[in-house]
Coordinates of C-alpha atoms in Angstrom, one line a residue:
Chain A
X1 CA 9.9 -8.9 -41.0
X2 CA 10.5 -6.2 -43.3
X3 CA 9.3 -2.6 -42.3
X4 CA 6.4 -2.2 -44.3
X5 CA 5.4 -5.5 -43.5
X6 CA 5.6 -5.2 -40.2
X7 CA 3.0 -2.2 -40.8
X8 CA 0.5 -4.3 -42.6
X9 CA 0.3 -6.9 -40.0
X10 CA 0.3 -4.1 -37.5
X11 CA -2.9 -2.5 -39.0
X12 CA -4.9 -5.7 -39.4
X13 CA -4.3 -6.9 -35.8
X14 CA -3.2 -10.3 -34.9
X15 CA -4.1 -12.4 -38.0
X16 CA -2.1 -15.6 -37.0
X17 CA -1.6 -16.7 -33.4
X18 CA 1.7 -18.1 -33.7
X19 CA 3.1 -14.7 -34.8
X20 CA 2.6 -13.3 -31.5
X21 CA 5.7 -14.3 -30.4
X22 CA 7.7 -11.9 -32.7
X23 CA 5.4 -9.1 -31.2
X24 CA 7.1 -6.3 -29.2
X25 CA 4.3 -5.3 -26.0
X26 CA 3.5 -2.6 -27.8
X27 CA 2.0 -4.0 -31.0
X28 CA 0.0 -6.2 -28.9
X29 CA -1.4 -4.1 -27.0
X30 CA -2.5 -1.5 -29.8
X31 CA -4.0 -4.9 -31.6
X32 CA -6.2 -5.0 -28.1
X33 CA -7.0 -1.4 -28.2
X34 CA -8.2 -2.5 -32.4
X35 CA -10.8 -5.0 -30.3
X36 CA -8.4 -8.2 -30.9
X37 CA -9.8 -10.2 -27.8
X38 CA -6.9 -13.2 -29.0
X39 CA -4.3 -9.8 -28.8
X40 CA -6.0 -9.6 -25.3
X41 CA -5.0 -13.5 -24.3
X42 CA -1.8 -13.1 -25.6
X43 CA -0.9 -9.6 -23.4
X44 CA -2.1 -12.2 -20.7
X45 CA -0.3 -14.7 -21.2
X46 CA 2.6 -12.5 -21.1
X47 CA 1.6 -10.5 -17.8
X48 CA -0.9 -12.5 -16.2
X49 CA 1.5 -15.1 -13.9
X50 CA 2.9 -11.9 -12.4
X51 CA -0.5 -9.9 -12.5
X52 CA -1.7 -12.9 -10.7
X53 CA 1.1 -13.2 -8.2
X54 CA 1.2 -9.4 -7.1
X55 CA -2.7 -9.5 -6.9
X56 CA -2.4 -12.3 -4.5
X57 CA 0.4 -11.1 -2.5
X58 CA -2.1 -7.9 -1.4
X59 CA -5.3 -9.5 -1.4
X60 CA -4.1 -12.6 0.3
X61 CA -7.1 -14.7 -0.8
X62 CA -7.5 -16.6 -4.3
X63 CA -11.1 -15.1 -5.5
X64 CA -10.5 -11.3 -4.5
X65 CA -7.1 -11.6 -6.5
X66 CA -8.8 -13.2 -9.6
X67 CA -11.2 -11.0 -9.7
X68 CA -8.5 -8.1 -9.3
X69 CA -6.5 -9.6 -12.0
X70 CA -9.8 -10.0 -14.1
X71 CA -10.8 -6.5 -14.0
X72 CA -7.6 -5.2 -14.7
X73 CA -7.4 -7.0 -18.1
X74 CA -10.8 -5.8 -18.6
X75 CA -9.7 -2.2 -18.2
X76 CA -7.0 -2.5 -20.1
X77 CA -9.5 -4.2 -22.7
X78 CA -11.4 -0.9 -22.5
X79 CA -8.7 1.4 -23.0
X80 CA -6.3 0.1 -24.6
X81 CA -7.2 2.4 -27.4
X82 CA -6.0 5.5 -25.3
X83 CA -2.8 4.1 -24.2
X84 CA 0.1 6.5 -24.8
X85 CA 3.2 4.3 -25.4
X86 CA 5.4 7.5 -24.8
X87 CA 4.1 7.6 -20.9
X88 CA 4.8 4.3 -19.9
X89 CA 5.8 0.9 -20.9
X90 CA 3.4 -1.9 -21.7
X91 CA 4.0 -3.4 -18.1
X92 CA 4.4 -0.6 -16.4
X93 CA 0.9 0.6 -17.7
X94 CA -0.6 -3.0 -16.9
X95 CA 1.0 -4.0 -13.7
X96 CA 0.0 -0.5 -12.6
X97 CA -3.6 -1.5 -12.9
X98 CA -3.3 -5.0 -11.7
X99 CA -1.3 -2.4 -8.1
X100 CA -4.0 -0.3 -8.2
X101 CA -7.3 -2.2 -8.6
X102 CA -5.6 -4.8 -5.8
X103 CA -5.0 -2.0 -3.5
X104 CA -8.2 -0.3 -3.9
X105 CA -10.3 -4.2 -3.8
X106 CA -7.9 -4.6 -0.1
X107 CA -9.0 -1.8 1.1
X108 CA -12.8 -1.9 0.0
X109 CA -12.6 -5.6 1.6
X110 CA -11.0 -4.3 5.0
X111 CA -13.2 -1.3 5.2
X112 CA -16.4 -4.0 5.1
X113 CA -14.9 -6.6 7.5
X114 CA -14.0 -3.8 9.8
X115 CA -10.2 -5.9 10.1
X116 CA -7.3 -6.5 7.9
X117 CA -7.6 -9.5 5.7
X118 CA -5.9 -12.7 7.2
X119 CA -2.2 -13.1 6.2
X120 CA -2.1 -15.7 3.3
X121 CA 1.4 -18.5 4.0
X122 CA 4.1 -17.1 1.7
X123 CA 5.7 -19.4 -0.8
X124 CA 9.4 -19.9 0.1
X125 CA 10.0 -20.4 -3.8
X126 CA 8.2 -19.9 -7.1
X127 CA 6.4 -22.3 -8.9
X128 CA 8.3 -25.2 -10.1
X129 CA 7.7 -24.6 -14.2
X130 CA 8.7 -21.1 -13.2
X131 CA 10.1 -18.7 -16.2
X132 CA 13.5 -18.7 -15.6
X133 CA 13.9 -15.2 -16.2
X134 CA 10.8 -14.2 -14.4
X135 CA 13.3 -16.2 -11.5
X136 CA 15.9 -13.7 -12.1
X137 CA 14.2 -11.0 -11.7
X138 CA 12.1 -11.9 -8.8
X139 CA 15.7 -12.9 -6.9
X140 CA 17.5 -9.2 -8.3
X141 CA 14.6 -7.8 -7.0
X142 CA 14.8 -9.5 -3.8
X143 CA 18.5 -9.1 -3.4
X144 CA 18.0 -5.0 -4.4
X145 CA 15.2 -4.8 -1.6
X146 CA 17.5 -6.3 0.8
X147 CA 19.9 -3.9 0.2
X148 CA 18.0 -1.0 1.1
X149 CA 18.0 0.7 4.7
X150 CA 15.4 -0.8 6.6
X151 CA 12.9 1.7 7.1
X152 CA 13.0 2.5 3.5
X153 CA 12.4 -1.5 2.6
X154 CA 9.9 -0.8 5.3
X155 CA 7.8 1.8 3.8
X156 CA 8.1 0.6 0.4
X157 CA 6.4 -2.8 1.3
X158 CA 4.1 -1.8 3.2
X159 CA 2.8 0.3 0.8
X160 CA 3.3 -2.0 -2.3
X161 CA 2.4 -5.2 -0.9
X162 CA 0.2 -4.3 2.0
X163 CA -1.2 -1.9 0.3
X164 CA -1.5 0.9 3.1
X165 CA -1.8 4.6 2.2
X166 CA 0.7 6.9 3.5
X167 CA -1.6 7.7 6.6
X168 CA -2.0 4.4 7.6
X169 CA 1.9 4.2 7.4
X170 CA 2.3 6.7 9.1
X171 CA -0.2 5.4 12.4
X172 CA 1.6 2.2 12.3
X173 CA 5.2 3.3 12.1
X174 CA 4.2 6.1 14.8
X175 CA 6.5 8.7 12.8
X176 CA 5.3 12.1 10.8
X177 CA 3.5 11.8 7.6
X178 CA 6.9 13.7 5.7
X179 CA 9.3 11.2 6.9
X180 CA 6.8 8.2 5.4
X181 CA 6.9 10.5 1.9
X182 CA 10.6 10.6 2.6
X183 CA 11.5 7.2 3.0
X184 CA 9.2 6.1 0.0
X185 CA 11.1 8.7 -2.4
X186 CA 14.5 7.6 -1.2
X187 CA 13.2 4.2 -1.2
X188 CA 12.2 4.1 -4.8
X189 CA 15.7 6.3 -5.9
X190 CA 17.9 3.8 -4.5
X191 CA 16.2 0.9 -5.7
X192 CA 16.7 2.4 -9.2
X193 CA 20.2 2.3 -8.3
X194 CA 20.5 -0.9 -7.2
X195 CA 18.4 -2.3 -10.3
X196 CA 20.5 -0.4 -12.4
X197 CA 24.0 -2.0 -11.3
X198 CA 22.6 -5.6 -11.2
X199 CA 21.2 -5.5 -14.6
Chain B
X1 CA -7.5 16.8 2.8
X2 CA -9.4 19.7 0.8
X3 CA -6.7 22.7 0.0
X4 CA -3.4 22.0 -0.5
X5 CA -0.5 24.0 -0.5
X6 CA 1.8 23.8 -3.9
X7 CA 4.6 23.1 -2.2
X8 CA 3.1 20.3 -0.5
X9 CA 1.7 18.5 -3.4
X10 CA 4.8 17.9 -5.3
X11 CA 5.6 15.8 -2.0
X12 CA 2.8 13.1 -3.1
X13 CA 4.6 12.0 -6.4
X14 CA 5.9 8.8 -4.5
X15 CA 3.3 8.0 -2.5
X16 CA 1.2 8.5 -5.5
X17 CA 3.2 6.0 -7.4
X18 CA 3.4 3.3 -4.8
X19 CA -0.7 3.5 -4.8
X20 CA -0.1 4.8 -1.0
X21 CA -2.8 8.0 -1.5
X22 CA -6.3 7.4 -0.3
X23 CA -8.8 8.4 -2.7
X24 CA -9.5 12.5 -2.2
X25 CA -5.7 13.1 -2.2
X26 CA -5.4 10.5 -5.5
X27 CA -8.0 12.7 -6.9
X28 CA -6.4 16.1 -6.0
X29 CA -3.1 15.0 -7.0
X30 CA -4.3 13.5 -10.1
X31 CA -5.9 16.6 -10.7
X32 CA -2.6 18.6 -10.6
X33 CA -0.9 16.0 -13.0
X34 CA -3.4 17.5 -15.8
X35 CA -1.6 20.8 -14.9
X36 CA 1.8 19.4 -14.7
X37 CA 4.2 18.0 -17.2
X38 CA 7.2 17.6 -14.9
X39 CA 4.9 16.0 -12.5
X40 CA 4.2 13.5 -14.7
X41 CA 7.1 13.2 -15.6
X42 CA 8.3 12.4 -12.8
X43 CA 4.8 10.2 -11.8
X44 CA 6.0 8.0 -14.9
X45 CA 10.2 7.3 -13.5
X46 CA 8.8 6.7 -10.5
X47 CA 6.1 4.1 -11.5
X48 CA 8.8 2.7 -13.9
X49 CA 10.5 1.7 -10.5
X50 CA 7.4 1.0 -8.5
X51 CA 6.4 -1.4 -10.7
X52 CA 10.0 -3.6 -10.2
X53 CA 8.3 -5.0 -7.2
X54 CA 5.6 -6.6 -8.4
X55 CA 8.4 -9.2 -10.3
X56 CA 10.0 -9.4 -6.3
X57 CA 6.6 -11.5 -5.5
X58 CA 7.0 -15.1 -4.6
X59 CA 4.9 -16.2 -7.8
X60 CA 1.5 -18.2 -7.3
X61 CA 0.0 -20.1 -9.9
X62 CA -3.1 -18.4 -11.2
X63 CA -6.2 -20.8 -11.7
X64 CA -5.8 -22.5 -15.6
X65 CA -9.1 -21.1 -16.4
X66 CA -8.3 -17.3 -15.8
X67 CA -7.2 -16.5 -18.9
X68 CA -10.1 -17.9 -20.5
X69 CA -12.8 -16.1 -18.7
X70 CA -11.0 -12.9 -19.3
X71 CA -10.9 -13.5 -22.9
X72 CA -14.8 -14.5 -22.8
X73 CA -15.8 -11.4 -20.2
X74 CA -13.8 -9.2 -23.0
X75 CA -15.5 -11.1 -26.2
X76 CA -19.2 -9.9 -24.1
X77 CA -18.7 -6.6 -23.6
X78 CA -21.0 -4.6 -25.9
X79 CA -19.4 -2.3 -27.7
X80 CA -21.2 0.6 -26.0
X81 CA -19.6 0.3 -23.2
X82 CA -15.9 0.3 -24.9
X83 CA -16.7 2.8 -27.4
X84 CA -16.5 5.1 -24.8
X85 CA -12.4 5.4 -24.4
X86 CA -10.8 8.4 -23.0
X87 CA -9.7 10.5 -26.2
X88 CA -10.0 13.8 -25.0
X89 CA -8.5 13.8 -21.4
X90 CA -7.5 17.0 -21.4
X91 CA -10.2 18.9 -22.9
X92 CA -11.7 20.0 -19.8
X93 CA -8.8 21.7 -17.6
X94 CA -6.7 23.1 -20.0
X95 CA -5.4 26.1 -17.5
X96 CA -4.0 26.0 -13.8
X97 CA -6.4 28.3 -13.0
X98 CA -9.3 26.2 -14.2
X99 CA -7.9 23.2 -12.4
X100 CA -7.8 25.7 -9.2
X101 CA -11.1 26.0 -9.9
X102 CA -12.1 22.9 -10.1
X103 CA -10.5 21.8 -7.1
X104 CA -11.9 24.6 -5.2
X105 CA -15.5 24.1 -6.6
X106 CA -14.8 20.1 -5.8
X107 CA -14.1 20.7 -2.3
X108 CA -17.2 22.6 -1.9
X109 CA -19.2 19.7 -3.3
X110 CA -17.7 17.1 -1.0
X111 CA -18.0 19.5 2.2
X112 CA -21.6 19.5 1.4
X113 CA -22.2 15.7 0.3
X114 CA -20.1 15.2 3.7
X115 CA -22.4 16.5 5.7
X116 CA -25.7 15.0 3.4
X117 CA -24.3 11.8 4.1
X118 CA -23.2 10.7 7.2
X119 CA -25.2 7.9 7.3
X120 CA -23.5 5.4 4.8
X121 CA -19.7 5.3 3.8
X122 CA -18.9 7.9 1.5
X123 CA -16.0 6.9 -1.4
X124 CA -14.3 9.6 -4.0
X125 CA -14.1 8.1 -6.9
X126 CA -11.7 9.3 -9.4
X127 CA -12.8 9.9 -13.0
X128 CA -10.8 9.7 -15.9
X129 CA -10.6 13.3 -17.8
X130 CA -11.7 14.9 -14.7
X131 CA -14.2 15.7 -12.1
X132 CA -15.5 12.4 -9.5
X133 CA -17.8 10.2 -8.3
X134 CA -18.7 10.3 -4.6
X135 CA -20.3 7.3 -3.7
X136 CA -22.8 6.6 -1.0
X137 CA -24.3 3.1 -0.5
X138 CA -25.8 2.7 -4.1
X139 CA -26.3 6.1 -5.0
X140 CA -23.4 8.3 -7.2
X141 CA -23.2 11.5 -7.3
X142 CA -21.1 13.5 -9.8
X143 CA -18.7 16.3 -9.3
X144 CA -16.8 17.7 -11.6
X145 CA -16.5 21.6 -13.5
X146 CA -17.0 21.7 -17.0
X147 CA -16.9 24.4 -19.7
X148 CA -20.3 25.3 -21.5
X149 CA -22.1 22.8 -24.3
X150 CA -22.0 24.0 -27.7
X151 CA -25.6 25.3 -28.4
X152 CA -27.9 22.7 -29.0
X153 CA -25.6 19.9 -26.8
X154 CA -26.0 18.3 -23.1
X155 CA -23.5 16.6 -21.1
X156 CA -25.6 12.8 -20.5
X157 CA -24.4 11.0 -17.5
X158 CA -24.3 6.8 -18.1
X159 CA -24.6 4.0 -15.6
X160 CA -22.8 0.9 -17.5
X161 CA -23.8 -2.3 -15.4
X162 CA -24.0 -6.1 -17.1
X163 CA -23.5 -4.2 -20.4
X164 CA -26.4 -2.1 -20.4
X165 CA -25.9 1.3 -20.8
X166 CA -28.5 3.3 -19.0
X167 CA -28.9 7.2 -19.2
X168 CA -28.2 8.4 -15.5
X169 CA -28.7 13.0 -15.7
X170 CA -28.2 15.2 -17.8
X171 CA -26.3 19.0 -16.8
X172 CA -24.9 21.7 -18.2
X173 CA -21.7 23.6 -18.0
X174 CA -20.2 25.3 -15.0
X175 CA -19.1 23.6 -11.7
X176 CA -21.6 21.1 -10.8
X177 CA -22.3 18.2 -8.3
X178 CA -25.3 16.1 -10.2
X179 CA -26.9 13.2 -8.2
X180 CA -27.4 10.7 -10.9
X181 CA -31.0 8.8 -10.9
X182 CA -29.6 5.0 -11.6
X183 CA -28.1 3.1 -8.5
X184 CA -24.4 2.0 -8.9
X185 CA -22.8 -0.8 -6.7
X186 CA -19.1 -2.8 -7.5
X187 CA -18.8 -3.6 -11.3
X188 CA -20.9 -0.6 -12.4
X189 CA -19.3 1.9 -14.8
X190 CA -19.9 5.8 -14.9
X191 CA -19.6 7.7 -18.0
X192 CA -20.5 11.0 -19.2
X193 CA -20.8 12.4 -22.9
X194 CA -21.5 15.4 -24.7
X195 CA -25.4 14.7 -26.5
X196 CA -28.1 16.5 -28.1
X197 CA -30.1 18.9 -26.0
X198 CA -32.6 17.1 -24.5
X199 CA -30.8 13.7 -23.9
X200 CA -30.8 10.3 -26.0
X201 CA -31.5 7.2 -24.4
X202 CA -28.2 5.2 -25.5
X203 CA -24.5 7.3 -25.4
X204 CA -23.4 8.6 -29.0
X205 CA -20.2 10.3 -28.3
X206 CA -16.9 9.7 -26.9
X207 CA -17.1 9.5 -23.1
X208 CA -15.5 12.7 -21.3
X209 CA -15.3 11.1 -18.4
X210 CA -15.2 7.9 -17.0
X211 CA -15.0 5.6 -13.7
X212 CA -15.6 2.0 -12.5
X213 CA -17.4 2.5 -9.2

């Protein structure tokens, strides 16, 4: 698609369906900030299977994560309009919603049952029509986390999957609050490392 | 957590991007991000990372019908409540020593609603563009400091629920805490705007400020 083509389509949003494809992230998602709700269904149907599957893995229960996953979308629906592609990619800026309404709903949930919400059976694989390369990155990711020293690993999913602040980490673990913000720094810098030399 | 040193607040950029920071130090760190570029600089690396574990989960099906009811949740939504998108985020805090300010003038206003309400559980919201929501069974009340109105302006708090928009308080500049006079519960939406003096009964301007309670 030539250049100024590419504009046009651009500025009139999502005219045919079966374009989408050809779409980079960031052209949807300024055709959802435009009010394209099909734009909206297709940024979904990019990011909703792992929206979905991170919601789940911290909420643990099937309606708390739709409904995290569902107002996510719905917030990105909202301000789309006011998203900055130079601060973040596309999925960073969505799957950072989708972390942070999860976390928020866990801990509004475990706040009003007064006890931590029953550990859900983990999968031992992905679903069989699984993407295959949403399979490759779920096993680099895997293999990187593995790789990490333990207590780093350690801080990291707690906080990302379980969704514990860096207090609550801190209780559990029974070590100072600096050596949680530690770990979780480290954490992150070498898992850029590791990401960086399996890609 | 109500003063923080500066050295200490540069320590929160992981935590911060792991989602590990209750809600008053999210809202005092986010607060310094406004005053920060290498902050958020270093917020965004970091979330760029971060957000490499949520393609480690195990991946569950999501029900067939999800993407459908977001579609038709997003399709209802009057346009009142999505005309009011952040577009001037940093129109209220423009110097470190207003954000000090702030901050200071915020922790007075939670020290007092602290000790108002001990009876329910108290939440800090966060808002977008600045300022929060501290949230007491169904009752919100605003905190935030805000330059002067132009003559003849307001600034009109809205309660969004079920798509209606619903005026909420009106206030003026300066730091403030404004108890707003519409309940909010989960789903609600909190929005303030810069009006004609007086107040209109549905939001004309670009929201300031915004939060989902």
């Amino acid at each position: 698609m030539s250049d100024l083509a590419m504009g046009l389509s651009s500025a009139v949003g999502l005219e045919r369906p079966d374009d989408s494809g050809k779409r980079s992230d960031e052209q949807i998602l300024e055709a959802v900030g435009r009010g394209n709700d099909d734009a909206l269904g297709v940024l979904y149907d990019r990011f909703g299977r792992v929206a979905y599957g991170l919601a789940y893995r911290i909420l643990r229960d099937q309606s708390l994560a739709e409904d995290a996953v569902q107002e996510a979308f719905l917030a990105v629906w909202r301000s789309a309009d006011a998203y900055k592609r130079e601060r973040a990619k596309p999925s960073t800026w969505i799957l950072t919603v989708v972390h942070r309404r999860s976390v928020d709903l866990v801990r509004r949930e475990e706040r009003r049952r007064g006890e931590p919400l029953e550990a859900a059976p983990e999968p031992t694989s992905g679903p069989a029509d699984e993407d295959a390369s949403l399979r490759d990155q779920r096993v680099a990711v895997q293999a990187a986390l593995s790789e990490l020293p333990g207590d780093q690993r350690q801080a990291l999913e707690l906080a990302y999957y379980g969704g514990l602040t860096q207090s609550q980490l801190a209780e559990r673990l029974g070590v100072p609050l600096g050596t949680i913000k530690s770990r979780m720094f480290a954490g992150l810098g070498r898992l850029r490392e590791l990401l960086a030399t399996e890609v | 957590m109500t003063l923080m040193a500066e050295f200490e607040i540069h320590e929160l950029a992981a935590p911060y991007a792991l989602d590990a920071l209750d809600s008053e130090d999210r809202w005092t760190y986010e607060r310094h991000l406004d005053t920060c570029d290498l902050c958020r600089e270093e917020v965004a690396a970091l979330r760029e990372i971060a957000t490499n574990l949520a393609y480690g989960v195990e991946g569950k099906e999501p029900p067939a019908d999800l993407r459908a009811r977001i579609v038709a949740a997003a399709r209802e939504e009057p346009r009142s409540a999505t005309v009011l998108p952040m577009r001037q985020r940093r129109w209220m805090l423009p110097a470190t020593a207003a954000a000090a300010a702030a901050a200071a003038c915020a922790a007075v206003g939670l020290g007092l609603w602290a000790n108002t309400l001990r009876d329910a559980p108290t939440r800090v919201v966060a808002m977008e563009g600045g300022g929060s929501l501290i949230v007491s069974g169904n009752q919100a009340t605003l905190v935030a400091c805000v330059k002067a109105p132009p003559a003849g302006k307001t600034y009109e708090a809205w309660v969004i629920e079920n798509g209606v928009t619903r005026p909420a308080a009106l206030f003026a500049g300066g730091c403030q805490h404004v108890v707003l006079d519409k309940p909010v519960q989960s789903g609600t939406s909190v929005a303030v705007t810069l009006e004609a003096a007086g107040g209109v009964e549905a939001p004309t301007g670009v929201a300031l400020m915004s939060a989902d309670v």
